[in-house]
Amino acid sequence: MPESAWGWLIVAYLFLAGAGSGAFLAAVACDLLAPDWSRTLARAGSLAAGPLVTIGTVCLVLDLEAGLWQPWRQIYLVSNLSSMITWGVIILSAFIPVAFLYAAALNEITFVGRFAKKYLLHLEIVGSVLAASTAAYTGVLIAVVNGVPFWNTPLMPVLFMASAISTGLAVAMIGAAILDINTIKTLSNFALGHLIFLSVEAVVLMMFIFMSLTRSVEAAASADMLISGVLSPYFWVIVVVLGIVLPFLLSIVEYYKYGELHKYLVIGADLCVLLGGMSLRAVIIFSATPPQVI
Amino acid sequence: MPRYGIAIDTTKCIGCHSCRVACQNQQGLEYNQSFNWIKEKERGKFPSFAKEFVPLQCNQCENAPCQRVCPTGAIYTSPEGVVLVHKERCVGCKYCIEACPYKVRTVDHHEGIVVKCWFCIDLVRAGGEPACVTTCPTQVRIFGDLDDPGSRISRFIATHRAEPLRPDLGTRPRIFYKRS
C-alpha cells in the first residue's frame, strides 16, 4: 500500500466535518419542513453539529506539526486564497460559531439562545450555506490535489456531500433517540430520507469507482485496491454492505412497518451509516496512489 | 537573473547513491531522511532487458502544485527559479506532500515542517553547484542556466531532446532527463 502523508486524524476530520454539517442541514430541514412532529430530531441535529465539527477541527490541528507546537503560526493559515486549506479555515471559522449559536437558539439555551431565537431563520439560512460549504469543501480539499489522480475528480465533493447528508441524518436520528426514546416511532418518518440519501451516495460511489477505472492508470490502481486489492475487505464489508446495503434494507422495513421496528435495529442502522461514512473516507485516503513519474 | 535547472543523463547513472549521501551531508539530514532518491525501472523481458536508474529530487516546477496549495504561503519561488520554503511560516499540514506529483517532499519531524531539495541555493549563490551535481562520479547531472542558450545544460537539453518527467501534468519542471 502506498504511504500517505495523511492518516487517521485527517480521516476523522473529513468524517466529523461531514457528519456535523449534515446534522446541521438535517436539523434545519426538520425545523423548516415539519416543526411539529420532528422537533426532537431538529434539536438533536442542532446540538450535535457544532461539537462534531469542532472535534473534527481539533483532529485537523493535532495533525499539524510546527503549527501545533507553535500555535501562533496558525495565523498564516489564511494567507493563500488559492489553497483549499485557507478556504477551509475561513469556512470552519464561520460555521462553528453559527452552529453553536443555532443550537442555543433552537433549544433556547441561556439568554444568548433566547436572544438568537429572534433571528432563527437568518441563522438557518446562513448556517445552511456554511454547512453545505463545509461538507463540499472536505471533498474539494482532496479533489484539487493533482499528486493523487484517484482523488482528482469533480465527483469527489459530490460523493462527500452525499455521505455528509446521510451520516448527518444518522447523527440526528441517534441524537433524537438519546434525547427522547419515545420518538423512536416517529423516526420511521425519516426512513424515507435514509433511502433517498443512501441511494444517491451509492450511485455516486459507483460512478466514482467506475470512472476511476478508466480515468488513468494510477486512479485505476487505487480503485483496484478497493475492489479487489488490500483494502477490498474493508470496502465491500464495511463501506458497501454495513454502510449502505444493510441500513438501506433496514430503512425499507422501517418505512413499511411504520413504528414497529425494534429500537435497537433503528439505532443499529444509523450506527452502520456512521461506520460506513468513516470507512469511506478511510479507504479513499489510504488508497492514494501517486502518479507514475519515471 | 539566471533560471537554474538540472539535466540528468540516466544512461550514465550506476545507482551508487553518492548524490543522496552528499545531499544528506550538505543539508545535515539524518540517515533515513533524504531530498534525493534513486528510482529503479526495469525495461524489456529476459533475455534482453535492462535496469534503468532514475535519480529523483524536487523538480523545481515553474507551475508548482505545492506552492499553489500551501495555505500559509510558506512555499515561494526565488528570483533564480528555485522553489523554497519559509521555515518560520510552515505549519506542517502536509498538503504540499499530497499535491506534489513527484512525491519528493518529506517531513522534518524535528522542526515539524515539510522540507525538500532547494538546489543547494547557498552554495549556488556563492558561485558553486549543488552537492549532488559535484559529487556524482559518473557526472550524471549538469547544472546551469536554462535561459542562456549557450550554457552546457541548454546545449545538452537541445542536443539530446531531454524532457522533464510527466510534462503532461503541466507542472513545467526545471529538471530534464535524457533516458536513452
JSON list of C-alpha atoms in Angstrom, two decimals, chain B residues 35-147:
[
{"chain": "B", "resi": 35, "resn": "PHE", "atom": "CA", "xyz": [15.94, 15.03, -0.69]},
{"chain": "B", "resi": 36, "resn": "ASN", "atom": "CA", "xyz": [17.31, 12.64, -3.28]},
{"chain": "B", "resi": 37, "resn": "TRP", "atom": "CA", "xyz": [16.13, 9.23, -4.43]},
{"chain": "B", "resi": 38, "resn": "ILE", "atom": "CA", "xyz": [17.32, 6.71, -7.00]},
{"chain": "B", "resi": 39, "resn": "LYS", "atom": "CA", "xyz": [14.26, 5.05, -8.53]},
{"chain": "B", "resi": 40, "resn": "GLU", "atom": "CA", "xyz": [14.76, 1.84, -10.46]},
{"chain": "B", "resi": 41, "resn": "LYS", "atom": "CA", "xyz": [12.92, 0.86, -13.59]},
{"chain": "B", "resi": 42, "resn": "GLU", "atom": "CA", "xyz": [13.16, -2.44, -15.42]},
{"chain": "B", "resi": 43, "resn": "ARG", "atom": "CA", "xyz": [12.72, -2.46, -19.18]},
{"chain": "B", "resi": 44, "resn": "GLY", "atom": "CA", "xyz": [12.22, -5.34, -21.60]},
{"chain": "B", "resi": 45, "resn": "LYS", "atom": "CA", "xyz": [11.91, -9.08, -20.94]},
{"chain": "B", "resi": 46, "resn": "PHE", "atom": "CA", "xyz": [14.51, -11.79, -20.38]},
{"chain": "B", "resi": 47, "resn": "PRO", "atom": "CA", "xyz": [16.97, -12.26, -22.08]},
{"chain": "B", "resi": 48, "resn": "SER", "atom": "CA", "xyz": [17.03, -8.71, -23.46]},
{"chain": "B", "resi": 49, "resn": "PHE", "atom": "CA", "xyz": [16.30, -6.48, -20.53]},
{"chain": "B", "resi": 50, "resn": "ALA", "atom": "CA", "xyz": [17.92, -3.65, -18.65]},
{"chain": "B", "resi": 51, "resn": "LYS", "atom": "CA", "xyz": [17.57, -1.81, -15.39]},
{"chain": "B", "resi": 52, "resn": "GLU", "atom": "CA", "xyz": [17.47, 1.96, -15.51]},
{"chain": "B", "resi": 53, "resn": "PHE", "atom": "CA", "xyz": [18.39, 4.11, -12.51]},
{"chain": "B", "resi": 54, "resn": "VAL", "atom": "CA", "xyz": [16.41, 7.36, -12.40]},
{"chain": "B", "resi": 55, "resn": "PRO", "atom": "CA", "xyz": [17.65, 9.95, -9.87]},
{"chain": "B", "resi": 56, "resn": "LEU", "atom": "CA", "xyz": [14.68, 11.88, -8.48]},
{"chain": "B", "resi": 57, "resn": "GLN", "atom": "CA", "xyz": [14.59, 15.12, -6.50]},
{"chain": "B", "resi": 58, "resn": "CYS", "atom": "CA", "xyz": [12.42, 18.24, -6.32]},
{"chain": "B", "resi": 59, "resn": "ASN", "atom": "CA", "xyz": [11.69, 19.25, -9.91]},
{"chain": "B", "resi": 60, "resn": "GLN", "atom": "CA", "xyz": [11.57, 22.99, -9.05]},
{"chain": "B", "resi": 61, "resn": "CYS", "atom": "CA", "xyz": [8.35, 23.27, -11.09]},
{"chain": "B", "resi": 62, "resn": "GLU", "atom": "CA", "xyz": [7.58, 26.61, -12.67]},
{"chain": "B", "resi": 63, "resn": "ASN", "atom": "CA", "xyz": [3.91, 25.90, -12.06]},
{"chain": "B", "resi": 64, "resn": "ALA", "atom": "CA", "xyz": [4.50, 24.30, -8.65]},
{"chain": "B", "resi": 65, "resn": "PRO", "atom": "CA", "xyz": [1.44, 22.46, -7.26]},
{"chain": "B", "resi": 66, "resn": "CYS", "atom": "CA", "xyz": [2.95, 22.59, -3.74]},
{"chain": "B", "resi": 67, "resn": "GLN", "atom": "CA", "xyz": [3.16, 26.37, -3.89]},
{"chain": "B", "resi": 68, "resn": "ARG", "atom": "CA", "xyz": [-0.43, 26.66, -5.10]},
{"chain": "B", "resi": 69, "resn": "VAL", "atom": "CA", "xyz": [-1.90, 24.55, -2.27]},
{"chain": "B", "resi": 70, "resn": "CYS", "atom": "CA", "xyz": [0.24, 25.84, 0.63]},
{"chain": "B", "resi": 71, "resn": "PRO", "atom": "CA", "xyz": [-2.24, 27.62, 2.94]},
{"chain": "B", "resi": 72, "resn": "THR", "atom": "CA", "xyz": [0.38, 29.63, 4.83]},
{"chain": "B", "resi": 73, "resn": "GLY", "atom": "CA", "xyz": [2.23, 30.92, 1.77]},
{"chain": "B", "resi": 74, "resn": "ALA", "atom": "CA", "xyz": [5.38, 29.24, 3.14]},
{"chain": "B", "resi": 75, "resn": "ILE", "atom": "CA", "xyz": [6.36, 28.00, -0.31]},
{"chain": "B", "resi": 76, "resn": "TYR", "atom": "CA", "xyz": [7.70, 30.58, -2.77]},
{"chain": "B", "resi": 77, "resn": "THR", "atom": "CA", "xyz": [9.82, 30.75, -5.88]},
{"chain": "B", "resi": 78, "resn": "SER", "atom": "CA", "xyz": [13.14, 32.59, -5.66]},
{"chain": "B", "resi": 79, "resn": "PRO", "atom": "CA", "xyz": [14.25, 35.00, -8.43]},
{"chain": "B", "resi": 80, "resn": "GLU", "atom": "CA", "xyz": [16.53, 32.22, -9.72]},
{"chain": "B", "resi": 81, "resn": "GLY", "atom": "CA", "xyz": [13.51, 29.98, -10.20]},
{"chain": "B", "resi": 82, "resn": "VAL", "atom": "CA", "xyz": [14.14, 27.76, -7.19]},
{"chain": "B", "resi": 83, "resn": "VAL", "atom": "CA", "xyz": [11.14, 26.70, -5.11]},
{"chain": "B", "resi": 84, "resn": "LEU", "atom": "CA", "xyz": [11.95, 27.46, -1.47]},
{"chain": "B", "resi": 85, "resn": "VAL", "atom": "CA", "xyz": [10.26, 27.02, 1.94]},
{"chain": "B", "resi": 86, "resn": "HIS", "atom": "CA", "xyz": [9.89, 29.77, 4.56]},
{"chain": "B", "resi": 87, "resn": "LYS", "atom": "CA", "xyz": [10.74, 27.65, 7.61]},
{"chain": "B", "resi": 88, "resn": "GLU", "atom": "CA", "xyz": [9.08, 30.07, 10.01]},
{"chain": "B", "resi": 89, "resn": "ARG", "atom": "CA", "xyz": [5.75, 30.00, 8.17]},
{"chain": "B", "resi": 90, "resn": "CYS", "atom": "CA", "xyz": [5.27, 26.25, 7.57]},
{"chain": "B", "resi": 91, "resn": "VAL", "atom": "CA", "xyz": [2.79, 24.65, 9.99]},
{"chain": "B", "resi": 92, "resn": "GLY", "atom": "CA", "xyz": [3.34, 21.06, 8.84]},
{"chain": "B", "resi": 93, "resn": "CYS", "atom": "CA", "xyz": [-0.12, 20.41, 7.37]},
{"chain": "B", "resi": 94, "resn": "LYS", "atom": "CA", "xyz": [1.43, 18.16, 4.68]},
{"chain": "B", "resi": 95, "resn": "TYR", "atom": "CA", "xyz": [-0.99, 19.35, 1.98]},
{"chain": "B", "resi": 96, "resn": "CYS", "atom": "CA", "xyz": [2.04, 20.03, -0.28]},
{"chain": "B", "resi": 97, "resn": "ILE", "atom": "CA", "xyz": [3.14, 16.40, 0.07]},
{"chain": "B", "resi": 98, "resn": "GLU", "atom": "CA", "xyz": [-0.25, 15.25, -1.20]},
{"chain": "B", "resi": 99, "resn": "ALA", "atom": "CA", "xyz": [-0.18, 17.82, -4.02]},
{"chain": "B", "resi": 100, "resn": "CYS", "atom": "CA", "xyz": [3.33, 17.01, -5.28]},
{"chain": "B", "resi": 101, "resn": "PRO", "atom": "CA", "xyz": [3.04, 14.51, -8.17]},
{"chain": "B", "resi": 102, "resn": "TYR", "atom": "CA", "xyz": [6.72, 13.58, -7.84]},
{"chain": "B", "resi": 103, "resn": "LYS", "atom": "CA", "xyz": [6.43, 12.78, -4.11]},
{"chain": "B", "resi": 104, "resn": "VAL", "atom": "CA", "xyz": [9.79, 14.36, -3.29]},
{"chain": "B", "resi": 105, "resn": "ARG", "atom": "CA", "xyz": [8.82, 16.30, -0.17]},
{"chain": "B", "resi": 106, "resn": "THR", "atom": "CA", "xyz": [9.46, 14.94, 3.32]},
{"chain": "B", "resi": 107, "resn": "VAL", "atom": "CA", "xyz": [8.53, 15.89, 6.87]},
{"chain": "B", "resi": 108, "resn": "ASP", "atom": "CA", "xyz": [11.33, 17.08, 9.15]},
{"chain": "B", "resi": 109, "resn": "HIS", "atom": "CA", "xyz": [9.91, 15.81, 12.44]},
{"chain": "B", "resi": 110, "resn": "HIS", "atom": "CA", "xyz": [12.46, 17.79, 14.50]},
{"chain": "B", "resi": 111, "resn": "GLU", "atom": "CA", "xyz": [11.36, 21.15, 13.16]},
{"chain": "B", "resi": 112, "resn": "GLY", "atom": "CA", "xyz": [7.82, 19.97, 12.35]},
{"chain": "B", "resi": 113, "resn": "ILE", "atom": "CA", "xyz": [7.91, 21.32, 8.83]},
{"chain": "B", "resi": 114, "resn": "VAL", "atom": "CA", "xyz": [7.99, 19.95, 5.29]},
{"chain": "B", "resi": 115, "resn": "VAL", "atom": "CA", "xyz": [11.36, 20.16, 3.54]},
{"chain": "B", "resi": 116, "resn": "LYS", "atom": "CA", "xyz": [12.81, 19.26, 0.15]},
{"chain": "B", "resi": 117, "resn": "CYS", "atom": "CA", "xyz": [15.69, 19.82, -2.30]},
{"chain": "B", "resi": 118, "resn": "TRP", "atom": "CA", "xyz": [16.45, 23.51, -2.76]},
{"chain": "B", "resi": 119, "resn": "PHE", "atom": "CA", "xyz": [19.26, 23.21, -5.32]},
{"chain": "B", "resi": 120, "resn": "CYS", "atom": "CA", "xyz": [21.81, 23.97, -2.51]},
{"chain": "B", "resi": 121, "resn": "ILE", "atom": "CA", "xyz": [20.98, 27.61, -3.18]},
{"chain": "B", "resi": 122, "resn": "ASP", "atom": "CA", "xyz": [23.51, 28.76, -0.56]},
{"chain": "B", "resi": 123, "resn": "LEU", "atom": "CA", "xyz": [26.33, 27.03, -2.47]},
{"chain": "B", "resi": 124, "resn": "VAL", "atom": "CA", "xyz": [25.00, 28.22, -5.82]},
{"chain": "B", "resi": 125, "resn": "ARG", "atom": "CA", "xyz": [24.77, 31.87, -4.73]},
{"chain": "B", "resi": 126, "resn": "ALA", "atom": "CA", "xyz": [28.38, 31.59, -3.57]},
{"chain": "B", "resi": 127, "resn": "GLY", "atom": "CA", "xyz": [29.36, 30.55, -7.08]},
{"chain": "B", "resi": 128, "resn": "GLY", "atom": "CA", "xyz": [29.27, 26.77, -6.64]},
{"chain": "B", "resi": 129, "resn": "GLU", "atom": "CA", "xyz": [26.97, 23.96, -7.76]},
{"chain": "B", "resi": 130, "resn": "PRO", "atom": "CA", "xyz": [24.59, 21.68, -5.83]},
{"chain": "B", "resi": 131, "resn": "ALA", "atom": "CA", "xyz": [26.30, 18.87, -3.88]},
{"chain": "B", "resi": 132, "resn": "CYS", "atom": "CA", "xyz": [24.57, 16.10, -5.89]},
{"chain": "B", "resi": 133, "resn": "VAL", "atom": "CA", "xyz": [25.98, 17.58, -9.12]},
{"chain": "B", "resi": 134, "resn": "THR", "atom": "CA", "xyz": [29.60, 17.89, -7.99]},
{"chain": "B", "resi": 135, "resn": "THR", "atom": "CA", "xyz": [29.69, 14.55, -6.14]},
{"chain": "B", "resi": 136, "resn": "CYS", "atom": "CA", "xyz": [28.41, 12.27, -8.91]},
{"chain": "B", "resi": 137, "resn": "PRO", "atom": "CA", "xyz": [31.31, 10.00, -10.04]},
{"chain": "B", "resi": 138, "resn": "THR", "atom": "CA", "xyz": [29.79, 9.44, -13.49]},
{"chain": "B", "resi": 139, "resn": "GLN", "atom": "CA", "xyz": [28.68, 13.06, -13.95]},
{"chain": "B", "resi": 140, "resn": "VAL", "atom": "CA", "xyz": [25.04, 12.23, -14.46]},
{"chain": "B", "resi": 141, "resn": "ARG", "atom": "CA", "xyz": [23.85, 15.76, -13.65]},
{"chain": "B", "resi": 142, "resn": "ILE", "atom": "CA", "xyz": [24.54, 19.06, -15.42]},
{"chain": "B", "resi": 143, "resn": "PHE", "atom": "CA", "xyz": [23.62, 22.21, -13.50]},
{"chain": "B", "resi": 144, "resn": "GLY", "atom": "CA", "xyz": [23.21, 25.57, -15.18]},
{"chain": "B", "resi": 145, "resn": "ASP", "atom": "CA", "xyz": [21.17, 28.45, -16.56]},
{"chain": "B", "resi": 146, "resn": "LEU", "atom": "CA", "xyz": [18.21, 27.33, -18.68]},
{"chain": "B", "resi": 147, "resn": "ASP", "atom": "CA", "xyz": [17.77, 30.86, -20.08]}
]
